[in-house]
PDB file of C-alpha atoms in Angstrom:
ATOM      1  CA  ASP A  26     -20.815  -2.466   6.437  1.00  0.00           C
ATOM      2  CA  GLY A  27     -17.250  -2.847   7.778  1.00  0.00           C
ATOM      3  CA  GLY A  28     -14.216  -0.655   6.285  1.00  0.00           C
ATOM      4  CA  ILE A  29     -12.034   2.183   6.711  1.00  0.00           C
ATOM      5  CA  THR A  30     -13.073   5.865   6.230  1.00  0.00           C
ATOM      6  CA  GLN A  31     -10.851   8.744   5.539  1.00  0.00           C
ATOM      7  CA  SER A  32     -12.186  12.363   5.496  1.00  0.00           C
ATOM      8  CA  PRO A  33     -12.263  14.679   3.721  1.00  0.00           C
ATOM      9  CA  LYS A  34     -11.383  13.192   0.379  1.00  0.00           C
ATOM     10  CA  TYR A  35      -9.814  16.639  -0.755  1.00  0.00           C
ATOM     11  CA  LEU A  36      -8.185  19.122   1.596  1.00  0.00           C
ATOM     12  CA  PHE A  37      -6.714  22.394   0.779  1.00  0.00           C
ATOM     13  CA  ARG A  38      -4.350  24.371   3.105  1.00  0.00           C
ATOM     14  CA  LYS A  39      -2.319  27.305   3.302  1.00  0.00           C
ATOM     15  CA  GLU A  40       1.421  26.985   3.818  1.00  0.00           C
ATOM     16  CA  GLY A  41       2.443  27.022   7.408  1.00  0.00           C
ATOM     17  CA  GLN A  42      -0.744  25.749   8.557  1.00  0.00           C
ATOM     18  CA  ASN A  43      -1.284  22.247  10.494  1.00  0.00           C
ATOM     19  CA  VAL A  44      -3.892  19.959   9.346  1.00  0.00           C
ATOM     20  CA  THR A  45      -5.215  16.837  10.719  1.00  0.00           C
ATOM     21  CA  LEU A  46      -6.420  13.965   8.524  1.00  0.00           C
ATOM     22  CA  SER A  47      -9.055  11.603   9.923  1.00  0.00           C
ATOM     23  CA  CYS A  48      -8.785   7.725   9.745  1.00  0.00           C
ATOM     24  CA  GLU A  49     -11.485   5.545  11.348  1.00  0.00           C
ATOM     25  CA  GLN A  50     -11.904   1.712  10.942  1.00  0.00           C
ATOM     26  CA  ASN A  51     -14.806  -0.653  12.159  1.00  0.00           C
ATOM     27  CA  LEU A  52     -13.000  -3.716  11.136  1.00  0.00           C
ATOM     28  CA  ASN A  53     -11.780  -4.273  14.844  1.00  0.00           C
ATOM     29  CA  HIS A  54      -8.168  -4.499  13.556  1.00  0.00           C
ATOM     30  CA  ASP A  55      -5.327  -3.811  15.992  1.00  0.00           C
ATOM     31  CA  ALA A  56      -2.819  -2.260  13.557  1.00  0.00           C
ATOM     32  CA  MET A  57      -3.188   0.986  11.641  1.00  0.00           C
ATOM     33  CA  TYR A  58      -0.893   2.753   9.119  1.00  0.00           C
ATOM     34  CA  TRP A  59      -0.233   5.921   7.226  1.00  0.00           C
ATOM     35  CA  TYR A  60       1.302   5.950   3.898  1.00  0.00           C
ATOM     36  CA  ARG A  61       1.784   8.736   1.337  1.00  0.00           C
ATOM     37  CA  GLN A  62       1.879   8.269  -2.390  1.00  0.00           C
ATOM     38  CA  ASP A  63       3.569  10.836  -4.702  1.00  0.00           C
ATOM     39  CA  PRO A  64       3.449  10.613  -8.595  1.00  0.00           C
ATOM     40  CA  GLY A  65       5.324   7.721  -9.912  1.00  0.00           C
ATOM     41  CA  GLN A  66       6.205   6.449  -6.514  1.00  0.00           C
ATOM     42  CA  GLY A  67       5.176   3.558  -4.446  1.00  0.00           C
ATOM     43  CA  LEU A  68       3.451   3.826  -1.028  1.00  0.00           C
ATOM     44  CA  ARG A  69       5.837   5.141   1.677  1.00  0.00           C
ATOM     45  CA  LEU A  70       5.084   4.512   5.218  1.00  0.00           C
ATOM     46  CA  ILE A  71       4.819   7.416   7.667  1.00  0.00           C
ATOM     47  CA  TYR A  72       3.745   6.058  10.937  1.00  0.00           C
ATOM     48  CA  TYR A  73       2.228   2.816  12.139  1.00  0.00           C
ATOM     49  CA  SER A  74       0.523   1.678  15.380  1.00  0.00           C
ATOM     50  CA  GLN A  75       0.252  -1.893  16.483  1.00  0.00           C
ATOM     51  CA  ILE A  76      -2.001  -1.312  19.578  1.00  0.00           C
ATOM     52  CA  VAL A  77      -3.859   1.675  21.342  1.00  0.00           C
ATOM     53  CA  ASN A  78      -1.611   4.269  22.794  1.00  0.00           C
ATOM     54  CA  ASP A  79       1.430   3.106  20.839  1.00  0.00           C
ATOM     55  CA  PHE A  80       2.951   3.854  17.565  1.00  0.00           C
ATOM     56  CA  GLN A  81       6.108   3.949  15.714  1.00  0.00           C
ATOM     57  CA  LYS A  82       7.936   6.136  13.057  1.00  0.00           C
ATOM     58  CA  GLY A  83       7.802   4.672   9.515  1.00  0.00           C
ATOM     59  CA  ASP A  84      10.432   5.641   6.768  1.00  0.00           C
ATOM     60  CA  ILE A  85       9.258   9.376   6.274  1.00  0.00           C
ATOM     61  CA  ALA A  86       8.107  10.449   9.644  1.00  0.00           C
ATOM     62  CA  GLU A  87       9.530  13.856   9.630  1.00  0.00           C
ATOM     63  CA  GLY A  88       7.036  16.692   9.815  1.00  0.00           C
ATOM     64  CA  TYR A  89       4.082  14.318  10.849  1.00  0.00           C
ATOM     65  CA  SER A  90       2.541  13.482  14.075  1.00  0.00           C
ATOM     66  CA  VAL A  91      -0.056  10.768  14.978  1.00  0.00           C
ATOM     67  CA  SER A  92      -2.155   9.527  18.125  1.00  0.00           C
ATOM     68  CA  ARG A  93      -3.867   6.530  18.855  1.00  0.00           C
ATOM     69  CA  GLU A  94      -6.144   6.899  21.762  1.00  0.00           C
ATOM     70  CA  LYS A  95      -8.871   4.608  20.466  1.00  0.00           C
ATOM     71  CA  LYS A  96      -8.804   1.234  18.568  1.00  0.00           C
ATOM     72  CA  GLU A  97     -10.897   2.694  15.821  1.00  0.00           C
ATOM     73  CA  SER A  98      -9.117   5.934  15.085  1.00  0.00           C
ATOM     74  CA  PHE A  99      -5.697   6.925  13.856  1.00  0.00           C
ATOM     75  CA  PRO A 100      -5.629  10.535  12.969  1.00  0.00           C
ATOM     76  CA  LEU A 101      -2.365  12.168  11.217  1.00  0.00           C
ATOM     77  CA  THR A 102      -1.291  15.664  11.443  1.00  0.00           C
ATOM     78  CA  VAL A 103       0.647  17.347   8.833  1.00  0.00           C
ATOM     79  CA  THR A 104       2.583  19.972  10.537  1.00  0.00           C
ATOM     80  CA  SER A 105       4.239  23.113   9.082  1.00  0.00           C
ATOM     81  CA  ALA A 106       7.608  21.337   9.391  1.00  0.00           C
ATOM     82  CA  GLN A 107       6.764  18.833   6.523  1.00  0.00           C
ATOM     83  CA  LYS A 108       8.616  20.506   3.593  1.00  0.00           C
ATOM     84  CA  ASN A 109       6.662  19.020   1.003  1.00  0.00           C
ATOM     85  CA  PRO A 110       2.990  18.309   2.254  1.00  0.00           C
ATOM     86  CA  THR A 111       1.157  18.010  -1.118  1.00  0.00           C
ATOM     87  CA  ALA A 112       0.356  14.309  -1.809  1.00  0.00           C
ATOM     88  CA  PHE A 113      -2.158  11.528  -1.547  1.00  0.00           C
ATOM     89  CA  TYR A 114      -2.339  10.050   1.844  1.00  0.00           C
ATOM     90  CA  LEU A 115      -3.668   6.746   2.506  1.00  0.00           C
ATOM     91  CA  CYS A 116      -4.736   4.927   5.780  1.00  0.00           C
ATOM     92  CA  ALA A 117      -4.598   1.200   6.344  1.00  0.00           C
ATOM     93  CA  SER A 118      -5.421  -1.361   8.891  1.00  0.00           C
ATOM     94  CA  SER A 119      -4.542  -4.999   9.525  1.00  0.00           C
ATOM     95  CA  MET A 120      -5.952  -7.459  11.798  1.00  0.00           C
ATOM     96  CA  VAL A 121      -2.673  -7.754  13.766  1.00  0.00           C
ATOM     97  CA  ALA A 122       0.811  -6.165  13.065  1.00  0.00           C
ATOM     98  CA  GLY A 123       3.232  -8.727  11.758  1.00  0.00           C
ATOM     99  CA  GLY A 124       2.485 -12.471  10.575  1.00  0.00           C
ATOM    100  CA  TYR A 125       0.685 -13.137   7.370  1.00  0.00           C
ATOM    101  CA  ASN A 126      -2.100 -10.797   7.027  1.00  0.00           C
ATOM    102  CA  GLU A 127      -2.993  -8.142   4.578  1.00  0.00           C
ATOM    103  CA  GLN A 128      -3.483  -4.297   5.040  1.00  0.00           C
ATOM    104  CA  PHE A 129      -6.744  -2.983   3.983  1.00  0.00           C
ATOM    105  CA  PHE A 130      -6.789   0.495   2.831  1.00  0.00           C
ATOM    106  CA  GLY A 131      -9.212   3.582   3.002  1.00  0.00           C
ATOM    107  CA  PRO A 132     -10.149   5.581  -0.133  1.00  0.00           C
ATOM    108  CA  GLY A 133      -7.317   8.365   0.525  1.00  0.00           C
ATOM    109  CA  THR A 134      -7.273  12.023   1.085  1.00  0.00           C
ATOM    110  CA  ARG A 135      -5.665  14.271  -1.514  1.00  0.00           C
ATOM    111  CA  LEU A 136      -3.976  17.167   0.542  1.00  0.00           C
ATOM    112  CA  THR A 137      -3.118  20.348  -1.543  1.00  0.00           C
ATOM    113  CA  VAL A 138      -0.870  23.000   0.184  1.00  0.00           C
ATOM    114  CA  LEU A 139      -1.089  26.380  -1.445  1.00  0.00           C
TER     115      LEU A 139
ATOM    116  CA  ASP B   4      17.735   2.002  -0.952  1.00  0.00           C
ATOM    117  CA  GLN B   5      14.638   0.596  -2.889  1.00  0.00           C
ATOM    118  CA  GLN B   6      14.171  -2.863  -1.306  1.00  0.00           C
ATOM    119  CA  VAL B   7      11.224  -3.574  -3.719  1.00  0.00           C
ATOM    120  CA  LYS B   8      11.414  -2.780  -7.327  1.00  0.00           C
ATOM    121  CA  GLN B   9       8.916  -2.716 -10.203  1.00  0.00           C
ATOM    122  CA  ASN B  10      11.081  -1.744 -13.133  1.00  0.00           C
ATOM    123  CA  SER B  11       8.358  -1.415 -15.802  1.00  0.00           C
ATOM    124  CA  PRO B  12       6.501   1.665 -15.013  1.00  0.00           C
ATOM    125  CA  SER B  13       3.709   0.719 -17.808  1.00  0.00           C
ATOM    126  CA  LEU B  14       2.394  -2.277 -19.592  1.00  0.00           C
ATOM    127  CA  SER B  15      -0.033  -2.616 -22.524  1.00  0.00           C
ATOM    128  CA  VAL B  16      -1.672  -5.758 -23.383  1.00  0.00           C
ATOM    129  CA  GLN B  17      -4.538  -6.798 -25.622  1.00  0.00           C
ATOM    130  CA  GLU B  18      -7.881  -7.923 -23.980  1.00  0.00           C
ATOM    131  CA  GLY B  19      -7.739 -11.783 -23.716  1.00  0.00           C
ATOM    132  CA  ARG B  20      -4.102 -11.891 -23.495  1.00  0.00           C
ATOM    133  CA  ILE B  21      -1.775 -12.653 -20.718  1.00  0.00           C
ATOM    134  CA  SER B  22      -0.501  -9.730 -18.430  1.00  0.00           C
ATOM    135  CA  ILE B  23       2.773 -10.480 -16.617  1.00  0.00           C
ATOM    136  CA  LEU B  24       3.791  -8.011 -13.963  1.00  0.00           C
ATOM    137  CA  ASN B  25       7.162  -8.241 -12.397  1.00  0.00           C
ATOM    138  CA  CYS B  26       8.664  -7.369  -9.194  1.00  0.00           C
ATOM    139  CA  ASP B  27      12.126  -7.842  -7.553  1.00  0.00           C
ATOM    140  CA  TYR B  28      13.291  -7.553  -4.001  1.00  0.00           C
ATOM    141  CA  THR B  29      16.661  -7.341  -2.220  1.00  0.00           C
ATOM    142  CA  ASN B  30      15.904  -8.237   1.430  1.00  0.00           C
ATOM    143  CA  SER B  31      16.390 -12.065   1.963  1.00  0.00           C
ATOM    144  CA  MET B  32      14.419 -11.731   5.221  1.00  0.00           C
ATOM    145  CA  PHE B  33      11.208 -10.854   3.359  1.00  0.00           C
ATOM    146  CA  ASP B  34       8.993 -13.946   3.505  1.00  0.00           C
ATOM    147  CA  TYR B  35       5.242 -12.674   2.653  1.00  0.00           C
ATOM    148  CA  PHE B  36       4.447 -10.750  -0.533  1.00  0.00           C
ATOM    149  CA  LEU B  37       1.344  -9.389  -1.659  1.00  0.00           C
ATOM    150  CA  TRP B  38      -0.052  -7.521  -4.942  1.00  0.00           C
ATOM    151  CA  TYR B  39      -2.580  -4.563  -4.698  1.00  0.00           C
ATOM    152  CA  LYS B  40      -4.547  -2.969  -7.677  1.00  0.00           C
ATOM    153  CA  LYS B  41      -4.933   0.672  -7.371  1.00  0.00           C
ATOM    154  CA  TYR B  42      -7.393   3.049  -9.516  1.00  0.00           C
ATOM    155  CA  PRO B  43      -6.737   6.627  -9.661  1.00  0.00           C
ATOM    156  CA  ALA B  44      -7.727   8.652  -6.497  1.00  0.00           C
ATOM    157  CA  GLU B  45      -8.762   5.423  -4.591  1.00  0.00           C
ATOM    158  CA  GLY B  46      -6.962   3.336  -1.986  1.00  0.00           C
ATOM    159  CA  PRO B  47      -5.296   0.187  -3.103  1.00  0.00           C
ATOM    160  CA  THR B  48      -7.482  -3.109  -2.904  1.00  0.00           C
ATOM    161  CA  PHE B  49      -5.693  -6.473  -1.921  1.00  0.00           C
ATOM    162  CA  LEU B  50      -5.486  -8.943  -4.825  1.00  0.00           C
ATOM    163  CA  ILE B  51      -3.394 -11.923  -3.868  1.00  0.00           C
ATOM    164  CA  SER B  52      -0.477 -12.972  -1.433  1.00  0.00           C
ATOM    165  CA  ILE B  53       2.014 -15.662  -1.173  1.00  0.00           C
ATOM    166  CA  SER B  54       4.235 -16.622   1.448  1.00  0.00           C
ATOM    167  CA  SER B  55       7.849 -17.855   1.083  1.00  0.00           C
ATOM    168  CA  ILE B  56       7.046 -21.514   1.889  1.00  0.00           C
ATOM    169  CA  LYS B  57       5.190 -21.442  -1.532  1.00  0.00           C
ATOM    170  CA  ASP B  58       6.327 -20.978  -5.196  1.00  0.00           C
ATOM    171  CA  LYS B  59       2.794 -20.377  -6.648  1.00  0.00           C
ATOM    172  CA  ASN B  60      -0.619 -19.145  -5.670  1.00  0.00           C
ATOM    173  CA  GLU B  61      -3.715 -18.997  -7.777  1.00  0.00           C
ATOM    174  CA  ASP B  62      -6.953 -17.223  -7.356  1.00  0.00           C
ATOM    175  CA  GLY B  63      -9.252 -17.231 -10.462  1.00  0.00           C
ATOM    176  CA  ARG B  64      -7.589 -15.395 -13.344  1.00  0.00           C
ATOM    177  CA  PHE B  65      -4.675 -14.121 -11.037  1.00  0.00           C
ATOM    178  CA  THR B  66      -1.651 -16.250 -10.218  1.00  0.00           C
ATOM    179  CA  VAL B  67       1.567 -15.128  -8.416  1.00  0.00           C
ATOM    180  CA  PHE B  68       4.877 -17.026  -8.864  1.00  0.00           C
ATOM    181  CA  LEU B  69       7.619 -16.513  -6.290  1.00  0.00           C
ATOM    182  CA  ASN B  70      11.265 -17.302  -7.363  1.00  0.00           C
ATOM    183  CA  LYS B  71      13.068 -17.150  -4.057  1.00  0.00           C
ATOM    184  CA  SER B  72      16.708 -17.741  -5.340  1.00  0.00           C
ATOM    185  CA  ALA B  73      16.247 -14.773  -7.861  1.00  0.00           C
ATOM    186  CA  LYS B  74      14.279 -12.765  -5.309  1.00  0.00           C
ATOM    187  CA  HIS B  75      11.725 -12.394  -7.886  1.00  0.00           C
ATOM    188  CA  LEU B  76       7.974 -12.398  -8.008  1.00  0.00           C
ATOM    189  CA  SER B  77       5.516 -12.037 -10.876  1.00  0.00           C
ATOM    190  CA  LEU B  78       1.522 -11.655 -11.085  1.00  0.00           C
ATOM    191  CA  HIS B  79       0.032 -13.321 -14.123  1.00  0.00           C
ATOM    192  CA  ILE B  80      -3.685 -12.230 -15.281  1.00  0.00           C
ATOM    193  CA  VAL B  81      -5.220 -14.463 -17.768  1.00  0.00           C
ATOM    194  CA  PRO B  82      -7.140 -13.569 -19.634  1.00  0.00           C
ATOM    195  CA  SER B  83      -6.627  -9.902 -19.402  1.00  0.00           C
ATOM    196  CA  GLN B  84      -9.984  -7.714 -19.242  1.00  0.00           C
ATOM    197  CA  PRO B  85     -10.334  -3.867 -19.807  1.00  0.00           C
ATOM    198  CA  GLY B  86     -11.337  -3.457 -16.138  1.00  0.00           C
ATOM    199  CA  ASP B  87      -7.927  -4.751 -15.147  1.00  0.00           C
ATOM    200  CA  SER B  88      -6.564  -1.336 -16.209  1.00  0.00           C
ATOM    201  CA  ALA B  89      -5.019  -0.068 -13.039  1.00  0.00           C
ATOM    202  CA  VAL B  90      -1.745   0.475 -11.303  1.00  0.00           C
ATOM    203  CA  TYR B  91      -0.419  -2.664  -9.563  1.00  0.00           C
ATOM    204  CA  PHE B  92       1.688  -2.724  -6.638  1.00  0.00           C
ATOM    205  CA  CYS B  93       3.760  -5.452  -5.108  1.00  0.00           C
ATOM    206  CA  ALA B  94       4.491  -5.364  -1.633  1.00  0.00           C
ATOM    207  CA  ALA B  95       6.617  -7.459   0.672  1.00  0.00           C
ATOM    208  CA  SER B  96       7.162  -7.872   4.454  1.00  0.00           C
ATOM    209  CA  ASP B  97       8.958  -9.863   7.012  1.00  0.00           C
ATOM    210  CA  ARG B  98       6.980 -11.644   9.524  1.00  0.00           C
ATOM    211  CA  GLN B  99       8.368  -9.972  12.694  1.00  0.00           C
ATOM    212  CA  GLY B 100       8.031  -6.504  11.570  1.00  0.00           C
ATOM    213  CA  GLY B 101       4.780  -6.427   9.689  1.00  0.00           C
ATOM    214  CA  LYS B 102       5.678  -3.349   7.698  1.00  0.00           C
ATOM    215  CA  LEU B 103       4.820  -3.601   4.207  1.00  0.00           C
ATOM    216  CA  ILE B 104       7.453  -2.275   1.691  1.00  0.00           C
ATOM    217  CA  PHE B 105       6.042  -1.286  -1.679  1.00  0.00           C
ATOM    218  CA  GLY B 106       7.218  -1.093  -5.149  1.00  0.00           C
ATOM    219  CA  GLN B 107       6.717   2.022  -7.276  1.00  0.00           C
ATOM    220  CA  GLY B 108       3.886   0.304  -9.178  1.00  0.00           C
ATOM    221  CA  THR B 109       3.180  -0.858 -12.991  1.00  0.00           C
ATOM    222  CA  GLU B 110       0.405   0.859 -14.827  1.00  0.00           C
ATOM    223  CA  LEU B 111      -1.434  -1.796 -16.630  1.00  0.00           C
ATOM    224  CA  SER B 112      -3.507  -0.853 -19.681  1.00  0.00           C
ATOM    225  CA  VAL B 113      -5.699  -3.547 -21.100  1.00  0.00           C
ATOM    226  CA  LYS B 114      -6.942  -2.472 -24.560  1.00  0.00           C
ATOM    227  CA  PRO B 115     -10.148  -4.036 -26.179  1.00  0.00           C
TER     228      PRO B 115
END
């Protein structure tokens, strides 16, 4: 049963703590992406990775970091430098980066920083 | 600078009628467009796409129209069903970059 999993679904952290969100896919996709969604706004790209051991900043990368050590996994760390971390975070993957192929999304993680 | 805009935050339609969701873009390099449907607290699911070489793509009750000269696309849902109630996002990309740029979303409510 192929898909994208994100864990946990809900996450609470104290201000000033780093937190890592998990994203795993078994679709054998090359490209993976992290987005954040805020109320009344579209999805904004944080980071993306086209191949293993390579990643690029998206539109709102400040305060976030990622790694891509395995094809299946693309964890996102929300650091204490992120000024407004409370949001709904979505991970996605696509067969390849570029070209005409859609992105598939995971169920999301809602992060609340207290 | 919002490159993809959905100017209607919400739309209410009667069951059985047509729903028309609109999307405008500014970047003439965009050549691939997608529509996603999203329920609260879930990830978006892909609905339908269209490349710039076409002006229409149909899949069951869903049809996407692309007007390149106006930089405008629309999603038609006919007939609308209560289960279609969700937030709809349009997205665009240029073939080279592969990144998707999303609009702000339109919340569709289909009333029985």
